[in-house]
mmCIF file of C-alpha atoms in Angstrom:
data_model
loop_
_atom_site.group_PDB
_atom_site.id
_atom_site.type_symbol
_atom_site.label_atom_id
_atom_site.label_comp_id
_atom_site.label_asym_id
_atom_site.label_seq_id
_atom_site.Cartn_x
_atom_site.Cartn_y
_atom_site.Cartn_z
ATOM 1 C CA MET A 9 19.736 10.327 -58.105
ATOM 2 C CA GLY A 10 22.113 7.408 -57.909
ATOM 3 C CA GLU A 11 20.968 3.880 -58.566
ATOM 4 C CA LEU A 12 22.331 0.584 -57.353
ATOM 5 C CA ARG A 13 21.275 -2.625 -59.098
ATOM 6 C CA ARG A 14 22.239 -5.929 -57.569
ATOM 7 C CA LEU A 15 21.829 -8.783 -60.056
ATOM 8 C CA GLY A 16 20.281 -12.020 -58.845
ATOM 9 C CA PRO A 17 18.096 -14.969 -59.898
ATOM 10 C CA GLN A 18 14.888 -13.295 -58.692
ATOM 11 C CA GLY A 19 15.649 -10.235 -60.791
ATOM 12 C CA ASP A 20 17.791 -7.302 -59.817
ATOM 13 C CA VAL A 21 17.299 -5.483 -56.526
ATOM 14 C CA LYS A 22 17.226 -1.718 -56.970
ATOM 15 C CA VAL A 23 18.244 0.893 -54.431
ATOM 16 C CA VAL A 24 18.190 4.604 -55.246
ATOM 17 C CA TRP A 25 19.764 7.468 -53.357
ATOM 18 C CA ASP A 26 20.039 11.208 -53.469
ATOM 19 C CA SER A 27 23.688 12.123 -52.977
ATOM 20 C CA GLU A 28 22.580 14.994 -50.736
ATOM 21 C CA ASN A 29 20.534 12.786 -48.477
ATOM 22 C CA GLU A 30 22.846 11.225 -45.911
ATOM 23 C CA GLU A 31 20.407 8.523 -44.883
ATOM 24 C CA GLU A 32 19.848 7.336 -48.418
ATOM 25 C CA VAL A 33 23.571 7.382 -49.126
ATOM 26 C CA ALA A 34 24.229 5.349 -45.973
ATOM 27 C CA LEU A 35 21.596 2.769 -46.940
ATOM 28 C CA ALA A 36 22.962 2.410 -50.451
ATOM 29 C CA LYS A 37 26.498 2.131 -49.089
ATOM 30 C CA LYS A 38 25.366 -0.563 -46.680
ATOM 31 C CA GLN A 39 23.870 -2.584 -49.557
ATOM 32 C CA PHE A 40 27.081 -2.094 -51.512
ATOM 33 C CA ASP A 41 29.332 -3.175 -48.656
ATOM 34 C CA GLU A 42 27.219 -6.258 -47.972
ATOM 35 C CA ALA A 43 27.513 -7.302 -51.583
ATOM 36 C CA MET A 44 31.276 -6.747 -51.514
ATOM 37 C CA LYS A 45 31.535 -9.063 -48.507
ATOM 38 C CA LYS A 46 29.857 -11.733 -50.643
ATOM 39 C CA ASP A 47 32.478 -11.236 -53.371
ATOM 40 C CA PHE A 48 30.241 -9.368 -55.771
ATOM 41 C CA THR A 49 31.997 -7.206 -58.348
ATOM 42 C CA ALA A 50 30.845 -3.619 -58.689
ATOM 43 C CA TYR A 51 30.804 -1.582 -61.882
ATOM 44 C CA ARG A 52 30.074 2.100 -62.033
ATOM 45 C CA VAL A 53 28.411 3.287 -65.247
ATOM 46 C CA LYS A 54 26.764 6.402 -66.530
ATOM 47 C CA LYS A 55 22.975 6.320 -66.730
ATOM 48 C CA ASP A 56 23.112 5.189 -70.367
ATOM 49 C CA GLY A 57 25.489 2.357 -69.543
ATOM 50 C CA SER A 58 28.582 3.988 -70.999
ATOM 51 C CA LYS A 59 31.960 4.562 -69.367
ATOM 52 C CA SER A 60 31.875 1.446 -67.265
ATOM 53 C CA LYS A 61 34.523 1.122 -64.592
ATOM 54 C CA LYS A 62 35.144 -1.483 -61.967
ATOM 55 C CA ILE A 63 35.044 -0.054 -58.438
ATOM 56 C CA THR A 64 35.753 -1.469 -55.022
ATOM 57 C CA LYS A 65 34.376 1.362 -52.886
ATOM 58 C CA PHE A 66 30.930 2.885 -52.899
ATOM 59 C CA ASP A 67 30.792 6.107 -54.910
ATOM 60 C CA PRO A 68 27.908 8.337 -53.765
ATOM 61 C CA ASP A 69 28.259 10.442 -56.914
ATOM 62 C CA ALA A 70 27.908 7.480 -59.251
ATOM 63 C CA GLU A 71 24.933 7.582 -61.605
ATOM 64 C CA LYS A 72 24.528 3.829 -61.637
ATOM 65 C CA ILE A 73 26.286 0.937 -59.924
ATOM 66 C CA ILE A 74 25.750 -2.647 -61.056
ATOM 67 C CA LEU A 75 26.624 -5.429 -58.633
ATOM 68 C CA VAL A 76 27.519 -8.715 -60.297
ATOM 69 C CA PRO A 77 27.651 -11.995 -58.348
ATOM 70 C CA VAL A 78 30.679 -14.274 -58.366
ATOM 71 C CA VAL A 79 31.651 -15.626 -61.782
ATOM 72 C CA ALA A 80 33.665 -18.669 -62.713
ATOM 73 C CA GLY A 81 34.885 -20.459 -65.787
ATOM 74 C CA GLY A 82 32.362 -22.867 -67.269
ATOM 75 C CA MET B 1 3.377 -48.956 -54.742
ATOM 76 C CA ALA B 2 1.124 -46.484 -56.525
ATOM 77 C CA THR B 3 -0.809 -44.108 -54.360
ATOM 78 C CA ASP B 4 -4.502 -43.487 -54.908
ATOM 79 C CA ASP B 5 -3.744 -40.105 -56.373
ATOM 80 C CA SER B 6 -1.325 -41.333 -59.008
ATOM 81 C CA TYR B 7 -3.654 -44.251 -59.721
ATOM 82 C CA ASP B 8 -6.504 -41.890 -60.475
ATOM 83 C CA TYR B 9 -4.376 -40.001 -62.903
ATOM 84 C CA TRP B 10 -3.285 -43.129 -64.674
ATOM 85 C CA TYR B 11 -6.337 -45.251 -64.615
ATOM 86 C CA VAL B 12 -9.860 -44.051 -65.116
ATOM 87 C CA ASP B 13 -11.767 -46.702 -66.980
ATOM 88 C CA GLY B 14 -12.765 -49.062 -64.119
ATOM 89 C CA SER B 15 -12.406 -52.308 -66.023
ATOM 90 C CA THR B 16 -11.362 -55.353 -64.056
ATOM 91 C CA THR B 17 -8.605 -56.216 -66.475
ATOM 92 C CA ALA B 18 -7.153 -52.745 -66.313
ATOM 93 C CA ASN B 19 -7.222 -53.021 -62.518
ATOM 94 C CA THR B 20 -5.263 -56.225 -62.620
ATOM 95 C CA THR B 21 -2.793 -54.849 -65.132
ATOM 96 C CA TRP B 22 -2.262 -51.739 -63.018
ATOM 97 C CA THR B 23 -1.583 -53.819 -59.917
ATOM 98 C CA MET B 24 0.927 -55.892 -61.871
ATOM 99 C CA TRP B 25 2.550 -52.752 -63.225
ATOM 100 C CA SER B 26 2.848 -50.897 -59.978
ATOM 101 C CA SER B 27 4.203 -53.834 -58.009
ATOM 102 C CA THR B 28 6.615 -55.181 -60.577
ATOM 103 C CA THR B 29 10.331 -54.650 -60.334
ATOM 104 C CA TYR B 30 11.890 -53.198 -63.443
ATOM 105 C CA SER B 31 12.568 -55.729 -66.121
ATOM 106 C CA ALA B 32 12.237 -55.272 -69.861
ATOM 107 C CA ASP B 33 10.339 -58.582 -70.125
ATOM 108 C CA ASN B 34 7.850 -57.707 -67.400
ATOM 109 C CA ILE B 35 7.234 -54.240 -68.795
ATOM 110 C CA GLY B 36 6.689 -55.654 -72.302
ATOM 111 C CA THR B 37 4.231 -58.288 -71.068
ATOM 112 C CA ILE B 38 2.270 -55.865 -68.959
ATOM 113 C CA TRP B 39 2.096 -53.313 -71.755
ATOM 114 C CA THR B 40 0.897 -55.910 -74.249
ATOM 115 C CA THR B 41 -1.816 -57.080 -71.828
ATOM 116 C CA TRP B 42 -2.851 -53.495 -71.120
ATOM 117 C CA SER B 43 -2.990 -52.333 -74.727
ATOM 118 C CA ARG B 44 -4.745 -55.516 -75.907
ATOM 119 C CA ASP B 45 -7.402 -55.356 -73.187
ATOM 120 C CA CYS B 46 -7.989 -51.673 -73.571
ATOM 121 C CA ASP B 47 -8.453 -52.105 -77.315
ATOM 122 C CA THR B 48 -11.105 -54.813 -77.045
ATOM 123 C CA GLU B 49 -13.001 -53.638 -73.993
ATOM 124 C CA PRO B 50 -15.157 -50.577 -74.250
ATOM 125 C CA LEU B 51 -14.159 -48.051 -71.631
ATOM 126 C CA PRO B 52 -16.981 -47.374 -69.221
ATOM 127 C CA GLU B 53 -17.766 -43.754 -68.474
ATOM 128 C CA GLN B 54 -16.047 -42.084 -65.610
ATOM 129 C CA SER B 55 -18.249 -41.325 -62.667
ATOM 130 C CA LEU B 56 -19.233 -37.701 -62.287
ATOM 131 C CA GLU B 57 -17.231 -37.533 -59.088
ATOM 132 C CA GLN B 58 -14.088 -38.791 -60.836
ATOM 133 C CA ARG B 59 -14.522 -36.320 -63.675
ATOM 134 C CA ILE B 60 -14.993 -33.385 -61.300
ATOM 135 C CA ARG B 61 -11.974 -34.429 -59.243
ATOM 136 C CA LEU B 62 -9.756 -34.706 -62.302
ATOM 137 C CA GLU B 63 -10.942 -31.413 -63.719
ATOM 138 C CA ASN B 64 -10.315 -29.628 -60.420
ATOM 139 C CA ARG B 65 -6.829 -31.072 -60.249
ATOM 140 C CA GLN B 66 -6.121 -30.004 -63.792
ATOM 141 C CA ARG B 67 -7.385 -26.489 -63.073
ATOM 142 C CA ALA B 68 -5.216 -26.187 -59.954
ATOM 143 C CA MET B 69 -2.180 -27.350 -61.924
ATOM 144 C CA ASP B 70 -2.888 -24.883 -64.727
ATOM 145 C CA LYS B 71 -3.205 -22.061 -62.192
ATOM 146 C CA ARG B 72 0.104 -22.987 -60.554
ATOM 147 C CA ILE B 73 1.887 -23.161 -63.897
ATOM 148 C CA GLY B 74 0.300 -19.875 -64.954
ATOM 149 C CA ARG B 75 1.419 -18.107 -61.755
ATOM 150 C CA GLU B 76 4.961 -19.432 -62.064
ATOM 151 C CA GLN B 77 5.156 -18.354 -65.694
ATOM 152 C CA LYS B 78 3.868 -14.876 -64.801
ATOM 153 C CA ARG B 79 6.535 -14.564 -62.120
ATOM 154 C CA LYS B 80 9.277 -15.599 -64.558
ATOM 155 C CA ASP B 81 7.968 -13.217 -67.225
ATOM 156 C CA LYS B 82 8.028 -10.355 -64.734
ATOM 157 C CA ILE B 83 11.650 -11.091 -63.800
ATOM 158 C CA ASN B 84 12.706 -11.407 -67.452
ATOM 159 C CA ASN B 85 10.941 -8.204 -68.473
ATOM 160 C CA LYS B 86 12.631 -6.298 -65.653
ATOM 161 C CA ALA B 87 16.023 -7.600 -66.797
ATOM 162 C CA LYS B 88 15.268 -6.587 -70.395
ATOM 163 C CA ARG B 89 14.374 -3.062 -69.277
ATOM 164 C CA LEU B 90 17.676 -2.785 -67.401
ATOM 165 C CA LEU B 91 19.581 -4.035 -70.436
ATOM 166 C CA MET B 92 17.731 -1.569 -72.670
ATOM 167 C CA SER B 93 18.851 1.277 -70.371
ATOM 168 C CA LEU B 94 22.496 0.227 -70.581
ATOM 169 C CA ILE B 95 23.006 -0.255 -74.314
ATOM 170 C CA SER B 96 22.213 1.759 -77.415
ATOM 171 C CA LYS B 97 18.908 1.412 -79.263
ATOM 172 C CA ALA B 98 20.732 -0.166 -82.185
ATOM 173 C CA ASP B 99 22.388 -2.722 -79.928
ATOM 174 C CA TYR B 100 19.093 -3.544 -78.227
ATOM 175 C CA LYS B 101 17.419 -4.004 -81.582
ATOM 176 C CA GLN B 102 20.236 -6.316 -82.632
ATOM 177 C CA PHE B 103 19.789 -8.245 -79.396
ATOM 178 C CA CYS B 104 16.069 -8.656 -80.057
ATOM 179 C CA ASP B 105 16.536 -9.574 -83.723
ATOM 180 C CA LEU B 106 19.676 -11.697 -83.624
ATOM 181 C CA GLY B 107 19.987 -12.668 -79.963
ATOM 182 C CA TYR B 108 23.427 -11.160 -79.319
ATOM 183 C CA ILE B 109 25.352 -7.919 -78.957
ATOM 184 C CA ASP B 110 28.927 -7.103 -79.936
ATOM 185 C CA ILE B 111 31.096 -5.238 -77.449
ATOM 186 C CA GLU B 112 34.602 -3.939 -78.047
ATOM 187 C CA GLY B 113 37.160 -4.438 -75.308
ATOM 188 C CA LYS B 114 39.997 -1.996 -74.520
ATOM 189 C CA SER B 115 42.341 -4.401 -76.335
ATOM 190 C CA GLY B 116 40.437 -3.762 -79.571
ATOM 191 C CA LYS B 117 39.092 -7.295 -79.645
ATOM 192 C CA LEU B 118 35.412 -7.734 -80.310
ATOM 193 C CA TYR B 119 33.307 -9.905 -78.012
ATOM 194 C CA ARG B 120 30.038 -11.373 -79.193
ATOM 195 C CA ILE B 121 27.747 -11.867 -76.221
ATOM 196 C CA GLN B 122 24.823 -14.206 -76.620
ATOM 197 C CA PRO B 123 23.030 -15.368 -73.469
ATOM 198 C CA GLY B 124 23.267 -19.081 -72.821
ATOM 199 C CA SER B 125 26.299 -19.392 -75.124
ATOM 200 C CA GLN B 126 30.041 -19.001 -74.967
ATOM 201 C CA VAL B 127 31.389 -15.535 -75.644
ATOM 202 C CA LYS B 128 32.927 -15.480 -79.117
ATOM 203 C CA VAL B 129 36.062 -13.399 -79.531
ATOM 204 C CA PHE B 130 37.100 -11.792 -82.829
ATOM 205 C CA GLN B 131 40.367 -10.061 -83.689
ATOM 206 C CA SER B 132 38.631 -6.730 -84.138
ATOM 207 C CA LYS B 133 35.314 -5.259 -85.184
ATOM 208 C CA THR B 134 36.528 -5.194 -88.783
ATOM 209 C CA LYS B 135 37.762 -8.795 -88.755
ATOM 210 C CA LEU B 136 34.671 -10.826 -88.015
ATOM 211 C CA ASP B 137 35.393 -13.683 -90.386
ATOM 212 C CA VAL B 138 37.427 -15.705 -87.939
ATOM 213 C CA CYS B 139 36.580 -16.380 -84.320
ATOM 214 C CA ILE B 140 39.896 -16.470 -82.460
ATOM 215 C CA ASP B 141 38.596 -17.644 -79.114
ATOM 216 C CA SER B 142 35.530 -18.882 -77.314
ATOM 217 C CA LEU B 143 35.015 -18.121 -73.632
ATOM 218 C CA CYS B 144 32.889 -20.092 -71.239
ATOM 219 C CA ILE B 145 32.112 -18.099 -68.110
ATOM 220 C CA LEU B 146 29.073 -18.005 -65.876
ATOM 221 C CA THR B 147 27.819 -16.829 -62.528
ATOM 222 C CA GLU B 148 27.854 -19.345 -59.709
ATOM 223 C CA ASP B 149 24.098 -19.079 -59.539
ATOM 224 C CA ARG B 150 23.153 -20.018 -63.059
ATOM 225 C CA ASN B 151 19.575 -18.838 -62.816
ATOM 226 C CA LEU B 152 20.087 -15.194 -63.660
ATOM 227 C CA PRO B 153 17.681 -13.837 -66.279
ATOM 228 C CA LEU B 154 19.175 -14.002 -69.767
ATOM 229 C CA ALA B 155 19.256 -10.224 -70.201
ATOM 230 C CA ASP B 156 21.216 -9.897 -66.931
ATOM 231 C CA GLU B 157 23.769 -12.332 -68.331
ATOM 232 C CA VAL B 158 24.308 -9.971 -71.260
ATOM 233 C CA ILE B 159 24.711 -7.057 -68.837
ATOM 234 C CA TRP B 160 27.426 -8.528 -66.661
ATOM 235 C CA LYS B 161 29.354 -9.935 -69.600
ATOM 236 C CA LYS B 162 29.247 -6.534 -71.301
ATOM 237 C CA LEU B 163 30.563 -4.914 -68.119
ATOM 238 C CA MET B 164 33.370 -7.430 -67.831
ATOM 239 C CA VAL B 165 34.423 -6.888 -71.445
ATOM 240 C CA GLU B 166 34.437 -3.126 -71.061
ATOM 241 C CA ALA B 167 35.844 -2.725 -67.573
ATOM 242 C CA ASN B 168 37.453 -6.027 -66.579
ATOM 243 C CA GLU B 169 38.666 -7.602 -69.807
ATOM 244 C CA LYS B 170 41.863 -9.126 -68.403
ATOM 245 C CA GLN B 171 39.939 -10.775 -65.582
ATOM 246 C CA LEU B 172 37.381 -12.093 -68.044
ATOM 247 C CA LEU B 173 40.116 -13.716 -70.123
ATOM 248 C CA LYS B 174 41.773 -15.067 -66.994
ATOM 249 C CA ILE B 175 38.687 -16.594 -65.384
ATOM 250 C CA ALA B 176 36.930 -17.967 -68.450
ATOM 251 C CA ASN B 177 37.632 -21.380 -69.864
ATOM 252 C CA HIS B 178 38.877 -21.089 -73.420
ATOM 253 C CA PHE B 179 37.724 -23.311 -76.258
#
């Protein structure tokens, strides 16, 4: 099961998908693409948080994807 | 001009002098002299005059208001606690047990970037940069970087900074302000 977590002020929004379920994959991809349009940055990680990698396209085989909102220098 | 509601909060003793003082206070324009005079009158009169008991109706009204406020504050705090706990659980799933324990005990985690530099991530603070994980005596840089919406839970702040260090270190150094 893949997991998408979109960080936000009300807590993260979680979407899960089974890579063999087309509908779930499509829904997760839609969430991903919407976040990308809002300039979120996506990181793919293993379930334990290791091997993090920045991605720009939805990966249906990813174990976990974290979506981070826009950042700026403070 | 004070409304009845704010007046009730402020003034409950019913004395004539207090009434007069309140009217002076609420209608005065700001001036250090006026404020000083009014306060002196108020505190002098309140000291010498015994405060009459509040009516039962006043007491009930104030207690109900206080209860409603306490409920609202309680609900808001519960909501915030829920959000923070969820963020902590996500953080716990993304770092080692040792790192999570360090976060709970000391308030920060240390993450190594691909460059070999060590980044100390403490929510609500600048990211401290050290030459390496074996050279922690001198901080070589301090990075100020935040999300545009600054209201993310603190544990989420640790998460995204960790991800940037590990997978987007150059961008982190480029975007952050250095101190």
